[in-house]
Amino acid sequence: MRIVVLAGGIGGARFLLGVRAYAREVGAEVTAVVNVGDDLYLHGLKICPDLDSVMYTLGGGADPERGWGRFDETWTVKTELAAYGAEPTWFGLGDRDVATHLVRTSMITGGYPLSAVTEALATRWQPGVRLLPATDDRLETHAVVDLDGGQRAIHFQEWWIRYRADVPTDRFVFVGADAAKPAPGVVEALGTADLVLVAPSNPVVSIAPVLAVPGLREAVAGSPARVVGVSPIIGGAPVRGMADRCLAVLGVACSAEGVGRLYGGRRSGGLLDGWLVAPEDEGVTVPDVSVRAVPLWMTDEVATAGMVRAAVELAELA
Ligand code: GDP
Ligand code: CA
């Protein structure tokens, strides 16, 4: 069996732990197609927050409390940069993490595409799944906000971390998406998949930018596999993070039904054949989508693998 997972950062990473556990049990191959909309250059370094969350988590190097970055982290570089007054100061740049960004930036500067860089970094971390960026091209999520009496676009990371998503926001734009191409391997993986899973990632700023790469949504729509999504919203609230604020920008209800309907049914031009919601959300309906309620708390790998098993069962029914 071949499984492709569309994923963002922390939610995507935790879900992938369960996908990997399930895949080991049944002998499946896993490809993760990861959001790059959060990527940015800071202090001359190319940083890929979602790819790193996935790589560190699957490689056993993530900080489980924070959810992002390395465990046993120190912050000397960040403190020293602040002593120079070097902006921005709001981004968490740990010392161990900086080594990853240095290696990545050297390779990118040397002409390697992000997909090749990701593969090279993964030889250290051995994530056990194939990690692919959605695209090798520049695609950045920006928020169009009202600030200082005018409207301007700021990078998603600035919106999320510096402003805590708490600034009047008109919309999100995926800068560069028009000219982006799926990274090598992405369309092929979708074309030969037996199951496509949409991780319980942020639908607005993790999954939407993946699908904004021209050809990628079409590759999912045309895949021979069933597409099953997992709700990141349980009982009307995101499990962690500020997905509610992102959904509000789109005018979408922060509910399992709201997100399911935002994705839409594949038979009616949307994304999904199946939609897993939590027992708290039993009874949710999405036109043309098979909905099933199962526990969706990713408390550990065993629980998360159980969610994946439920998705496989639903795919066969859908
Ligand atoms: P980010 O890029 O680091 O923000 O991570 P993602 O976009 O991949 O995932 C963020 C989403 O994961 C949030 O909207 C959370 O609601 C969701 N999430 C986190 N933990 C859980 C969990 O245990 N169960 C479910 N169903 N969703 C979760
Ligand atoms: Ca992210």
XYZ file of C-alpha atoms in Angstrom, residues 16-171:
156
model
C 2.664 11.312 10.539
C 3.972 9.523 13.652
C 0.739 7.537 13.598
C 0.831 7.036 9.833
C 4.375 5.694 10.104
C 3.387 3.340 12.941
C 0.432 2.055 10.927
C 2.582 1.703 7.801
C 5.196 -0.346 9.686
C 2.441 -2.681 10.842
C 1.033 -3.325 7.379
C 4.164 -2.768 5.282
C 3.040 0.431 3.551
C 5.137 3.202 2.005
C 4.497 6.774 3.101
C 5.126 10.041 1.278
C 4.467 13.331 3.065
C 3.790 16.406 0.930
C 4.574 19.297 3.248
C 3.549 22.954 3.250
C 6.227 25.505 2.379
C 4.022 28.606 2.729
C 5.574 29.333 6.141
C 9.118 29.351 4.760
C 11.127 32.523 5.112
C 14.601 33.997 5.103
C 15.802 35.456 8.403
C 19.327 36.731 9.074
C 20.276 35.303 5.703
C 19.063 31.808 6.616
C 16.430 29.818 4.779
C 13.990 28.475 7.342
C 11.291 25.874 6.615
C 9.207 25.649 9.794
C 6.794 22.937 8.679
C 9.373 20.685 7.015
C 11.535 21.021 10.130
C 8.662 20.221 12.504
C 7.973 17.059 10.527
C 11.641 16.106 10.158
C 12.539 16.686 13.824
C 9.388 14.974 15.109
C 9.784 11.868 12.965
C 13.544 11.862 13.592
C 13.139 11.988 17.369
C 14.756 15.422 17.696
C 11.741 17.652 18.344
C 10.886 19.415 21.568
C 7.662 17.718 22.690
C 6.591 20.594 24.962
C 7.024 23.422 22.482
C 6.040 21.265 19.519
C 8.468 23.087 17.217
C 12.248 23.219 17.155
C 14.799 20.956 18.826
C 14.704 19.527 22.337
C 17.520 20.419 24.687
C 17.766 23.694 22.765
C 19.874 26.718 23.765
C 19.412 30.304 22.565
C 22.852 31.916 22.438
C 22.600 32.936 18.770
C 19.207 34.560 19.349
C 20.514 36.464 22.393
C 23.590 37.617 20.494
C 21.490 38.773 17.515
C 19.278 40.743 19.896
C 22.385 42.360 21.396
C 23.143 43.706 17.933
C 19.566 44.956 17.667
C 19.212 42.716 14.627
C 15.563 42.489 13.555
C 13.383 40.551 13.669
C 13.622 39.418 17.260
C 10.225 37.669 17.428
C 11.274 34.466 15.682
C 12.540 31.585 17.839
C 15.918 30.675 16.417
C 17.561 28.031 18.564
C 21.252 27.165 18.360
C 20.745 23.535 17.328
C 18.099 24.622 14.847
C 20.483 27.170 13.313
C 22.757 24.329 12.171
C 19.899 22.916 10.078
C 19.253 26.342 8.552
C 22.962 26.811 7.794
C 23.224 23.485 5.989
C 20.003 24.156 4.102
C 21.001 27.678 3.123
C 24.431 26.581 1.875
C 22.849 23.943 -0.314
C 20.156 26.291 -1.660
C 22.839 28.901 -2.387
C 24.823 26.164 -4.119
C 21.917 25.599 -6.472
C 20.212 22.540 -5.009
C 16.404 22.557 -5.085
C 14.573 22.397 -1.750
C 13.447 18.812 -2.421
C 17.087 17.689 -2.753
C 18.059 19.653 0.345
C 15.205 18.078 2.295
C 16.333 14.625 1.224
C 19.908 15.421 2.266
C 18.831 16.676 5.707
C 16.663 13.579 6.121
C 19.675 11.274 5.769
C 20.598 12.432 9.266
C 17.084 12.227 10.736
C 15.841 9.054 9.021
C 12.192 10.066 9.320
C 11.010 6.726 7.913
C 8.701 8.438 5.439
C 9.576 10.225 2.220
C 9.488 13.973 2.849
C 8.657 16.187 -0.105
C 8.085 19.927 -0.071
C 4.888 20.775 -1.964
C 7.036 22.811 -4.342
C 10.684 23.752 -4.891
C 9.567 27.207 -5.969
C 8.985 30.234 -3.799
C 5.484 30.153 -2.338
C 4.903 32.290 0.738
C 1.730 32.794 2.689
C 1.112 36.468 3.433
C -1.695 38.041 5.432
C -3.266 41.241 4.139
C -3.839 43.291 7.286
C -4.866 46.738 8.498
C -1.859 48.177 10.287
C -0.813 51.744 11.077
C -3.838 53.154 9.261
C -3.210 51.324 5.975
C -3.529 47.934 4.388
C -0.402 45.901 3.826
C 0.752 42.337 3.387
C 2.930 40.735 6.045
C 4.536 37.312 6.029
C 2.440 34.633 7.700
C 5.096 34.066 10.373
C 4.977 37.727 11.352
C 1.172 37.566 11.483
C 1.213 34.374 13.541
C 4.112 34.923 15.928
C 4.569 38.664 16.223
C 0.900 39.678 16.064
C -0.492 36.392 17.496
C -3.020 36.446 14.623
C -4.653 39.334 16.460
C -4.783 42.109 13.887
C -7.643 42.975 11.492
C -7.074 40.661 8.540
C -8.712 40.836 5.137
C -7.302 37.729 3.461
